[in-house]
Amino acid sequence: MDVRRTTVRDMRRSNRSVILTSIYRNGPLSRYELGHETSLSAASVSNLVGELLAEGLVEEAGSVESDGGRPRVLLRVAPKFAYVVGAEVGETRVRVEVFDLSMKVLATTVYPIDTPTPAPELAVKYVLQGLESVINAAEVPKDRVLGMGVAVAGVVEGPADAVVDAQTLGWDSVPLGAMLAAGTDIPIQVDNGANTLGQAEMWFGAGRGATDAVVALVGSGVGAALVTGGTSYRGTRSSAGEWGHTTIMYGGRRCRCGSDGCLEAYVGAEGVLDRYRLAGGVVDPGDDEESAFIALLDDVDSSGIAAKVVQDTIGYLAAGFADLVNLFNPERIVLGGWSGLLLGERYLPQIREAVGKRALRQPYAQVSLELCELGRDAVALGAATLPVLHLLRNGGLPHHQAAS
């Protein structure tokens, strides 16, 4: 093997990756700004940008005045160069969306799920149906779809050929990656939903600029993405971030995972609604979980039971956040997930105050607690960043060139 040739090829791919990632994450940028951001020489920047422009992966996006010289041309990743698909397999629905490279959503389809423990085969069926549906609806050429990211609950060992263990769904070592790949020739990557939400928020949302952060997903279930030094922390086998299954109360409520006293049993939407019913609150049997949760929040001013359940939920959530503050000393905590946002949009100041009462004073003074900026459905968007990340890491090179 020619070591020098391999080194030159790898360096070229690495430098393309650095340039492309900078443009994608921080663009539009000029060549001058790229040189400062990447520490590459002006000649290297010019050559690599020339390649990317010729390939159509990067395009010009206007210009800005420079100090006394000619205007500087701005560069961005071409939105229509390729497309990506993101899917969220949730407890109540499967959501599939197709995006261009600017992460503009082009088409969406949603399949309701009537059971909290859907069979893996049902999830696979809906994801693959959704893939075809959104591609057709957006009239996207299939050969220009880079890939599909799929977000699920539980521990995911992958993302390629992913095996999923999700106790709350009743999934035990499900070969979800292989099951999905058998139904399409589009590349598939699978990851935990909290991790995909975390990546989306760190790239495009409330996590931008932070290097040590926690992005919390609070929906029917509860999870978290941990970011340290700007890199996702996943643990030995990718199960880090199962914050919802930390114990908040010894001998407490039974959690869906089979243990007692988990945080999820107290702040996950399913657990909150169950506590409300047990306290004597009335939930319309015709309501889906999201509608029931909204009705509970709307009843706070007229129902002492609803007010008590919501205040307790704020307390439990704040205790969970205080644990994160004391354990990880993050600079930022981002609260996301559909029920987390519904709660945070109404009660963020109270949540912050309650965290301050429970966390150590010094680390709490160093953290900000913010709401997810990408909305309640950001998990599917986050899933779609998985094939984008693959593109950036390969420097936009075709797969056979990147792997050779």
Short mmCIF file of C-alpha atoms in Angstrom, two decimals:
data_model
loop_
_atom_site.label_atom_id
_atom_site.label_comp_id
_atom_site.label_asym_id
_atom_site.label_seq_id
_atom_site.Cartn_x
_atom_site.Cartn_y
_atom_site.Cartn_z
CA MET A 1 0.00 0.00 0.00
CA ASP A 2 1.26 3.49 -0.87
CA VAL A 3 1.23 5.23 2.54
CA ARG A 4 1.93 8.67 1.04
CA ARG A 5 -0.95 8.35 -1.43
CA THR A 6 -3.32 7.25 1.31
CA THR A 7 -2.25 10.14 3.52
CA VAL A 8 -2.77 12.73 0.77
CA ARG A 9 -6.20 11.32 -0.08
CA ASP A 10 -7.24 11.27 3.57
CA MET A 11 -5.98 14.82 4.10
CA ARG A 12 -7.94 16.04 1.09
CA ARG A 13 -11.11 14.42 2.40
CA SER A 14 -10.47 15.84 5.87
CA ASN A 15 -9.91 19.36 4.55
CA ARG A 16 -13.03 19.16 2.39
CA SER A 17 -14.93 18.06 5.48
CA VAL A 18 -13.63 21.02 7.49
CA ILE A 19 -14.57 23.50 4.74
CA LEU A 20 -17.97 21.97 4.05
CA THR A 21 -18.87 21.71 7.74
CA SER A 22 -17.92 25.34 8.37
CA ILE A 23 -20.04 26.52 5.45
CA TYR A 24 -22.98 24.34 6.49
CA ARG A 25 -22.93 25.12 10.20
CA ASN A 26 -21.93 28.79 10.08
CA GLY A 27 -22.60 29.98 6.53
CA PRO A 28 -22.99 31.88 4.40
CA LEU A 29 -19.26 32.57 4.69
CA SER A 30 -16.69 34.21 2.46
CA ARG A 31 -13.42 32.53 1.48
CA TYR A 32 -11.65 34.98 3.78
CA GLU A 33 -13.84 33.95 6.73
CA LEU A 34 -13.35 30.27 5.90
CA GLY A 35 -9.60 30.72 6.13
CA HIS A 36 -9.93 32.23 9.60
CA GLU A 37 -12.40 29.59 10.79
CA THR A 38 -10.52 26.56 9.47
CA SER A 39 -6.89 27.76 9.72
CA LEU A 40 -6.32 26.47 6.18
CA SER A 41 -4.20 28.49 3.77
CA ALA A 42 -5.87 30.86 1.32
CA ALA A 43 -4.68 28.63 -1.53
CA SER A 44 -6.18 25.51 0.05
CA VAL A 45 -9.47 27.27 0.72
CA SER A 46 -9.61 28.56 -2.85
CA ASN A 47 -8.86 25.14 -4.38
CA LEU A 48 -11.32 23.24 -2.19
CA VAL A 49 -14.09 25.80 -2.62
CA GLY A 50 -13.49 25.62 -6.38
CA GLU A 51 -14.02 21.85 -6.28
CA LEU A 52 -17.20 22.15 -4.24
CA LEU A 53 -18.59 24.87 -6.53
CA ALA A 54 -17.83 22.80 -9.63
CA GLU A 55 -19.61 19.80 -8.11
CA GLY A 56 -22.68 21.90 -7.29
CA LEU A 57 -22.49 21.11 -3.58
CA VAL A 58 -21.69 24.73 -2.71
CA GLU A 59 -23.12 27.84 -4.36
CA GLU A 60 -22.67 31.60 -4.16
CA ALA A 61 -25.10 33.42 -1.90
CA GLY A 62 -24.54 37.13 -2.46
CA SER A 63 -21.66 39.29 -1.29
CA VAL A 64 -20.61 41.64 1.49
CA GLU A 65 -18.42 44.74 1.46
CA SER A 66 -14.81 44.29 2.51
CA ASP A 67 -12.42 46.80 4.07
CA GLY A 68 -11.32 48.79 1.07
CA GLY A 69 -11.22 45.90 -1.39
CA ARG A 70 -13.64 44.16 -3.68
CA PRO A 71 -16.85 42.76 -2.18
CA ARG A 72 -16.43 39.29 -0.72
CA VAL A 73 -18.57 36.55 -2.25
CA LEU A 74 -20.53 34.52 0.31
CA LEU A 75 -20.84 30.75 0.03
CA ARG A 76 -23.48 28.31 1.24
CA VAL A 77 -24.30 24.64 0.79
CA ALA A 78 -26.68 24.37 -2.17
CA PRO A 79 -30.10 23.47 -0.69
CA LYS A 80 -31.25 21.50 -3.73
CA PHE A 81 -28.02 19.52 -4.21
CA ALA A 82 -29.58 16.59 -2.36
CA TYR A 83 -32.37 15.68 0.04
CA VAL A 84 -32.67 13.88 3.36
CA VAL A 85 -35.52 12.16 5.18
CA GLY A 86 -36.14 12.04 8.92
CA ALA A 87 -38.53 9.75 10.78
CA GLU A 88 -39.64 9.73 14.41
CA VAL A 89 -41.04 6.51 15.85
CA GLY A 90 -42.91 7.79 18.90
CA GLU A 91 -45.23 6.19 21.41
CA THR A 92 -48.33 7.69 19.74
CA ARG A 93 -47.33 8.17 16.10
CA VAL A 94 -44.76 7.76 13.37
CA ARG A 95 -43.79 11.03 11.71
CA VAL A 96 -41.80 11.13 8.44
CA GLU A 97 -40.50 14.28 6.73
CA VAL A 98 -38.30 15.08 3.73
CA PHE A 99 -35.96 18.10 3.75
CA ASP A 100 -33.60 19.87 1.40
CA LEU A 101 -30.07 20.58 2.66
CA SER A 102 -31.15 23.87 4.23
CA MET A 103 -33.40 21.66 6.38
CA LYS A 104 -36.52 23.19 4.91
CA VAL A 105 -39.32 20.66 5.25
CA LEU A 106 -40.81 19.77 1.86
CA ALA A 107 -43.41 17.16 2.81
CA THR A 108 -44.70 15.47 5.97
CA THR A 109 -46.81 12.42 6.73
CA VAL A 110 -47.99 11.15 10.11
CA TYR A 111 -49.33 7.70 11.06
CA PRO A 112 -51.15 7.50 14.42
CA ILE A 113 -50.34 4.50 16.64
CA ASP A 114 -53.13 3.18 18.85
CA THR A 115 -50.96 1.10 21.19
CA PRO A 116 -48.15 2.35 23.49
CA THR A 117 -46.13 -0.76 22.61
CA PRO A 118 -46.23 -1.04 18.82
CA ALA A 119 -44.70 -4.13 17.24
CA PRO A 120 -41.40 -3.40 15.45
CA GLU A 121 -42.97 -4.64 12.22
CA LEU A 122 -45.66 -1.95 12.47
CA ALA A 123 -43.07 0.77 13.02
CA VAL A 124 -41.05 -0.47 10.04
CA LYS A 125 -44.17 -0.57 7.86
CA TYR A 126 -45.10 3.04 8.68
CA VAL A 127 -41.54 4.35 8.30
CA LEU A 128 -41.12 2.78 4.86
CA GLN A 129 -44.60 3.85 3.73
CA GLY A 130 -43.82 7.35 4.95
CA LEU A 131 -40.51 7.38 3.08
CA GLU A 132 -42.22 6.67 -0.23
CA SER A 133 -45.08 9.04 0.56
CA VAL A 134 -42.98 12.13 1.32
CA ILE A 135 -40.61 11.55 -1.61
CA ASN A 136 -43.58 11.34 -3.96
CA ALA A 137 -45.39 14.29 -2.38
CA ALA A 138 -42.32 16.53 -2.64
CA GLU A 139 -41.52 15.23 -6.14
CA VAL A 140 -37.95 14.59 -5.06
CA PRO A 141 -35.78 12.42 -7.34
CA LYS A 142 -35.14 9.24 -5.38
CA ASP A 143 -31.54 9.00 -6.58
CA ARG A 144 -30.83 12.37 -4.94
CA VAL A 145 -31.96 11.29 -1.46
CA LEU A 146 -28.79 10.97 0.61
CA GLY A 147 -30.43 8.79 3.21
CA MET A 148 -32.99 8.54 5.98
CA GLY A 149 -32.44 8.94 9.70
CA VAL A 150 -34.84 7.19 12.07
CA ALA A 151 -35.28 8.27 15.69
CA VAL A 152 -36.59 5.77 18.24
CA ALA A 153 -36.86 5.37 22.00
CA GLY A 154 -34.44 3.18 23.91
CA VAL A 155 -30.83 2.11 23.57
CA VAL A 156 -29.59 2.05 19.98
CA GLU A 157 -26.39 0.27 19.04
CA GLY A 158 -25.57 1.49 15.57
CA PRO A 159 -26.55 3.65 13.74
CA ALA A 160 -25.73 1.36 10.79
CA ASP A 161 -27.31 -2.12 11.23
CA ALA A 162 -28.85 -0.71 14.40
CA VAL A 163 -30.12 -3.00 17.14
CA VAL A 164 -32.68 -1.42 19.46
CA ASP A 165 -33.49 -2.30 23.07
CA ALA A 166 -36.50 -0.29 24.19
CA GLN A 167 -38.02 -1.67 27.37
CA THR A 168 -40.80 0.91 27.37
CA LEU A 169 -41.90 -0.29 23.92
CA GLY A 170 -41.39 -3.97 24.69
CA TRP A 171 -38.55 -4.22 22.17
CA ASP A 172 -35.72 -6.61 23.02
CA SER A 173 -32.67 -6.58 20.71
CA VAL A 174 -34.76 -5.64 17.66
CA PRO A 175 -32.58 -5.52 14.47
CA LEU A 176 -34.36 -2.38 13.33
CA GLY A 177 -31.61 -1.22 10.97
CA ALA A 178 -31.66 -4.49 9.05
CA MET A 179 -35.47 -4.59 8.99
CA LEU A 180 -35.63 -1.11 7.48
CA ALA A 181 -32.78 -1.71 5.03
CA ALA A 182 -34.56 -4.78 3.67
CA GLY A 183 -37.39 -2.57 2.45
CA THR A 184 -35.47 0.18 0.61
CA ASP A 185 -32.21 0.86 -1.17
CA ILE A 186 -31.93 4.30 0.46
CA PRO A 187 -29.25 4.28 3.22
CA ILE A 188 -30.76 4.08 6.71
CA GLN A 189 -29.33 5.28 10.03
CA VAL A 190 -31.04 4.83 13.40
CA ASP A 191 -30.46 6.71 16.65
CA ASN A 192 -32.13 7.49 19.95
CA GLY A 193 -34.68 10.30 19.65
CA ALA A 194 -33.13 12.41 22.41
CA ASN A 195 -29.80 12.28 20.59
CA THR A 196 -31.32 13.38 17.28
CA LEU A 197 -33.19 16.23 18.99
CA GLY A 198 -29.95 17.18 20.71
CA GLN A 199 -28.02 17.30 17.45
CA ALA A 200 -30.68 19.45 15.79
CA GLU A 201 -30.76 21.92 18.68
CA MET A 202 -26.96 22.10 18.86
CA TRP A 203 -26.73 22.77 15.11
CA PHE A 204 -29.72 25.02 14.47
CA GLY A 205 -31.47 25.86 17.74
CA ALA A 206 -31.05 26.82 21.37
CA GLY A 207 -27.82 24.86 21.79
CA ARG A 208 -25.84 26.82 19.16
CA GLY A 209 -22.57 28.16 20.54
CA ALA A 210 -22.53 25.91 23.61
CA THR A 211 -19.84 23.26 24.08
CA ASP A 212 -21.19 21.60 27.24
CA ALA A 213 -24.94 21.15 27.17
CA VAL A 214 -27.85 18.87 27.92
CA VAL A 215 -30.82 18.73 25.58
CA ALA A 216 -33.78 17.18 27.39
CA LEU A 217 -36.59 15.46 25.52
CA VAL A 218 -39.81 15.33 27.55
CA GLY A 219 -42.72 13.73 25.72
CA SER A 220 -44.59 10.55 26.58
CA GLY A 221 -41.20 9.36 27.75
CA VAL A 222 -38.10 11.21 28.90
CA GLY A 223 -34.50 11.24 27.67
CA ALA A 224 -31.53 13.54 27.24
CA ALA A 225 -28.63 14.17 24.88
CA LEU A 226 -25.35 14.93 26.62
CA VAL A 227 -22.80 17.15 24.87
CA THR A 228 -19.35 17.65 26.35
CA GLY A 229 -16.56 19.57 24.70
CA GLY A 230 -18.79 20.00 21.65
CA THR A 231 -19.09 16.22 21.19
CA SER A 232 -22.01 13.94 21.94
CA TYR A 233 -21.32 11.69 24.93
CA ARG A 234 -22.84 8.22 24.46
CA GLY A 235 -21.12 6.01 27.02
CA THR A 236 -19.65 2.56 26.49
CA ARG A 237 -22.43 1.17 24.28
CA SER A 238 -24.53 4.23 23.40
CA SER A 239 -26.93 4.11 26.34
CA ALA A 240 -25.79 7.36 28.02
CA GLY A 241 -28.56 9.93 28.33
CA GLU A 242 -31.29 7.68 29.75
CA TRP A 243 -32.06 10.49 32.18
CA GLY A 244 -35.71 9.48 32.35
CA HIS A 245 -34.70 6.26 34.08
CA THR A 246 -32.72 7.84 36.88
CA THR A 247 -34.43 7.33 40.24
CA ILE A 248 -36.28 10.37 41.53
CA MET A 249 -38.02 8.56 44.40
CA TYR A 250 -36.96 5.35 46.10
CA GLY A 251 -39.90 2.92 46.13
CA GLY A 252 -41.93 5.31 44.00
CA ARG A 253 -44.30 4.90 41.08
CA ARG A 254 -43.83 1.98 38.72
CA CYS A 255 -42.19 3.10 35.48
CA ARG A 256 -42.88 1.63 32.05
CA CYS A 257 -39.35 0.22 32.09
CA GLY A 258 -40.31 -2.04 35.02
CA SER A 259 -38.39 -0.19 37.71
CA ASP A 260 -39.82 1.99 40.49
CA GLY A 261 -39.44 5.73 41.04
CA CYS A 262 -37.98 6.72 37.63
CA LEU A 263 -38.14 10.38 36.65
CA GLU A 264 -40.13 9.40 33.55
CA ALA A 265 -42.94 8.04 35.75
CA TYR A 266 -43.39 11.53 37.19
CA VAL A 267 -42.70 13.98 34.34
CA GLY A 268 -43.37 12.00 31.15
CA ALA A 269 -46.80 12.88 29.73
CA GLU A 270 -48.12 9.37 30.30
CA GLY A 271 -47.05 9.47 33.95
CA VAL A 272 -48.41 12.99 34.49
CA LEU A 273 -51.84 12.05 33.10
CA ASP A 274 -51.88 8.87 35.18
CA ARG A 275 -51.13 10.85 38.36
CA TYR A 276 -53.95 13.23 37.40
CA ARG A 277 -56.44 10.36 37.01
CA LEU A 278 -55.41 8.78 40.30
CA ALA A 279 -55.88 12.12 42.05
CA GLY A 280 -59.47 12.28 40.78
CA GLY A 281 -58.99 14.31 37.62
CA VAL A 282 -61.11 13.49 34.58
CA VAL A 283 -59.50 12.75 31.23
CA ASP A 284 -61.74 12.53 28.17
CA PRO A 285 -61.36 8.95 26.92
CA GLY A 286 -61.67 10.20 23.35
CA ASP A 287 -58.65 12.48 23.65
CA ASP A 288 -55.23 11.50 22.41
CA GLU A 289 -52.34 11.99 24.83
CA GLU A 290 -51.36 15.44 23.56
CA SER A 291 -54.94 16.74 23.69
CA ALA A 292 -55.38 15.34 27.20
CA PHE A 293 -52.15 17.00 28.36
CA ILE A 294 -53.23 20.36 26.93
CA ALA A 295 -56.63 20.00 28.63
CA LEU A 296 -54.88 19.33 31.94
CA LEU A 297 -52.79 22.50 31.60
CA ASP A 298 -55.90 24.48 30.61
CA ASP A 299 -57.70 23.26 33.75
CA VAL A 300 -55.06 24.60 36.17
CA ASP A 301 -56.93 27.84 36.92
CA SER A 302 -60.25 26.09 37.56
CA SER A 303 -59.20 22.80 39.13
CA GLY A 304 -57.25 22.36 42.34
CA ILE A 305 -56.39 18.80 41.28
CA ALA A 306 -54.89 19.96 37.98
CA ALA A 307 -52.99 22.78 39.70
CA LYS A 308 -51.49 20.35 42.24
CA VAL A 309 -50.45 17.84 39.56
CA VAL A 310 -48.81 20.56 37.46
CA GLN A 311 -46.97 22.07 40.42
CA ASP A 312 -45.72 18.65 41.45
CA THR A 313 -44.60 18.01 37.87
CA ILE A 314 -42.63 21.27 37.88
CA GLY A 315 -41.01 20.16 41.14
CA TYR A 316 -40.06 16.72 39.85
CA LEU A 317 -38.73 18.17 36.59
CA ALA A 318 -36.72 20.78 38.48
CA ALA A 319 -35.22 18.05 40.69
CA GLY A 320 -34.19 16.17 37.57
CA PHE A 321 -32.61 19.29 36.10
CA ALA A 322 -30.82 20.02 39.38
CA ASP A 323 -29.29 16.54 39.21
CA LEU A 324 -28.00 17.32 35.71
CA VAL A 325 -26.58 20.64 36.89
CA ASN A 326 -24.78 19.04 39.83
CA LEU A 327 -23.52 16.01 37.90
CA PHE A 328 -22.46 17.53 34.58
CA ASN A 329 -21.98 21.27 35.20
CA PRO A 330 -23.38 22.18 31.74
CA GLU A 331 -23.39 25.74 30.45
CA ARG A 332 -26.83 25.22 28.94
CA ILE A 333 -29.86 22.98 29.42
CA VAL A 334 -32.44 22.94 26.61
CA LEU A 335 -35.96 21.71 27.36
CA GLY A 336 -37.65 20.10 24.35
CA GLY A 337 -40.11 17.37 23.46
CA TRP A 338 -43.78 18.05 22.89
CA SER A 339 -44.97 17.93 26.51
CA GLY A 340 -41.77 19.59 27.76
CA LEU A 341 -42.44 22.54 25.47
CA LEU A 342 -46.11 22.72 26.43
CA LEU A 343 -45.06 22.88 30.09
CA GLY A 344 -42.10 25.18 29.51
CA GLU A 345 -44.02 27.68 27.39
CA ARG A 346 -46.27 28.34 30.39
CA TYR A 347 -44.01 27.73 33.36
CA LEU A 348 -40.35 28.28 32.40
CA PRO A 349 -39.73 30.99 35.06
CA GLN A 350 -41.14 28.71 37.77
CA ILE A 351 -39.05 25.79 36.52
CA ARG A 352 -35.89 27.92 36.60
CA GLU A 353 -36.69 29.12 40.13
CA ALA A 354 -37.33 25.56 41.33
CA VAL A 355 -34.05 24.31 39.80
CA GLY A 356 -32.21 27.11 41.59
CA LYS A 357 -33.59 25.93 44.93
CA ARG A 358 -32.36 22.36 44.39
CA ALA A 359 -29.06 22.70 42.53
CA LEU A 360 -25.74 23.68 44.05
CA ARG A 361 -25.37 27.45 43.95
CA GLN A 362 -22.10 27.68 41.99
CA PRO A 363 -22.92 25.35 39.05
CA TYR A 364 -26.47 26.73 38.87
CA ALA A 365 -25.04 30.24 38.45
CA GLN A 366 -23.12 28.97 35.41
CA VAL A 367 -26.03 27.36 33.54
CA SER A 368 -28.85 28.78 31.44
CA LEU A 369 -32.13 26.91 31.02
CA GLU A 370 -33.77 27.51 27.65
CA LEU A 371 -36.62 26.14 25.56
CA CYS A 372 -36.06 24.18 22.37
CA GLU A 373 -36.25 26.59 19.43
CA LEU A 374 -37.12 24.07 16.72
CA GLY A 375 -40.63 23.22 17.89
CA ARG A 376 -42.47 20.14 19.09
CA ASP A 377 -41.67 18.07 16.02
CA ALA A 378 -37.90 18.61 15.98
CA VAL A 379 -37.06 14.94 16.58
CA ALA A 380 -37.72 14.01 12.93
CA LEU A 381 -35.66 17.01 11.79
CA GLY A 382 -32.87 15.83 14.08
CA ALA A 383 -33.09 12.35 12.57
CA ALA A 384 -32.63 13.88 9.12
CA THR A 385 -29.32 15.37 10.26
CA LEU A 386 -27.83 11.84 10.46
CA PRO A 387 -27.31 11.54 6.67
CA VAL A 388 -26.24 15.21 6.57
CA LEU A 389 -23.56 14.47 9.17
CA HIS A 390 -22.37 11.55 7.03
CA LEU A 391 -22.11 13.92 4.03
CA LEU A 392 -20.13 16.48 6.02
CA ARG A 393 -17.74 13.93 7.51
CA ASN A 394 -16.97 12.58 4.03
CA GLY A 395 -16.37 16.06 2.69
CA GLY A 396 -19.21 15.62 0.21
CA LEU A 397 -17.30 12.91 -1.64
CA PRO A 398 -19.24 10.02 -3.18
CA HIS A 399 -19.36 7.01 -0.88
CA HIS A 400 -16.90 4.91 -2.90
CA GLN A 401 -14.32 7.73 -2.89
CA ALA A 402 -14.81 8.50 0.81
CA ALA A 403 -14.41 4.86 1.78
CA SER A 404 -11.53 3.96 -0.53
#
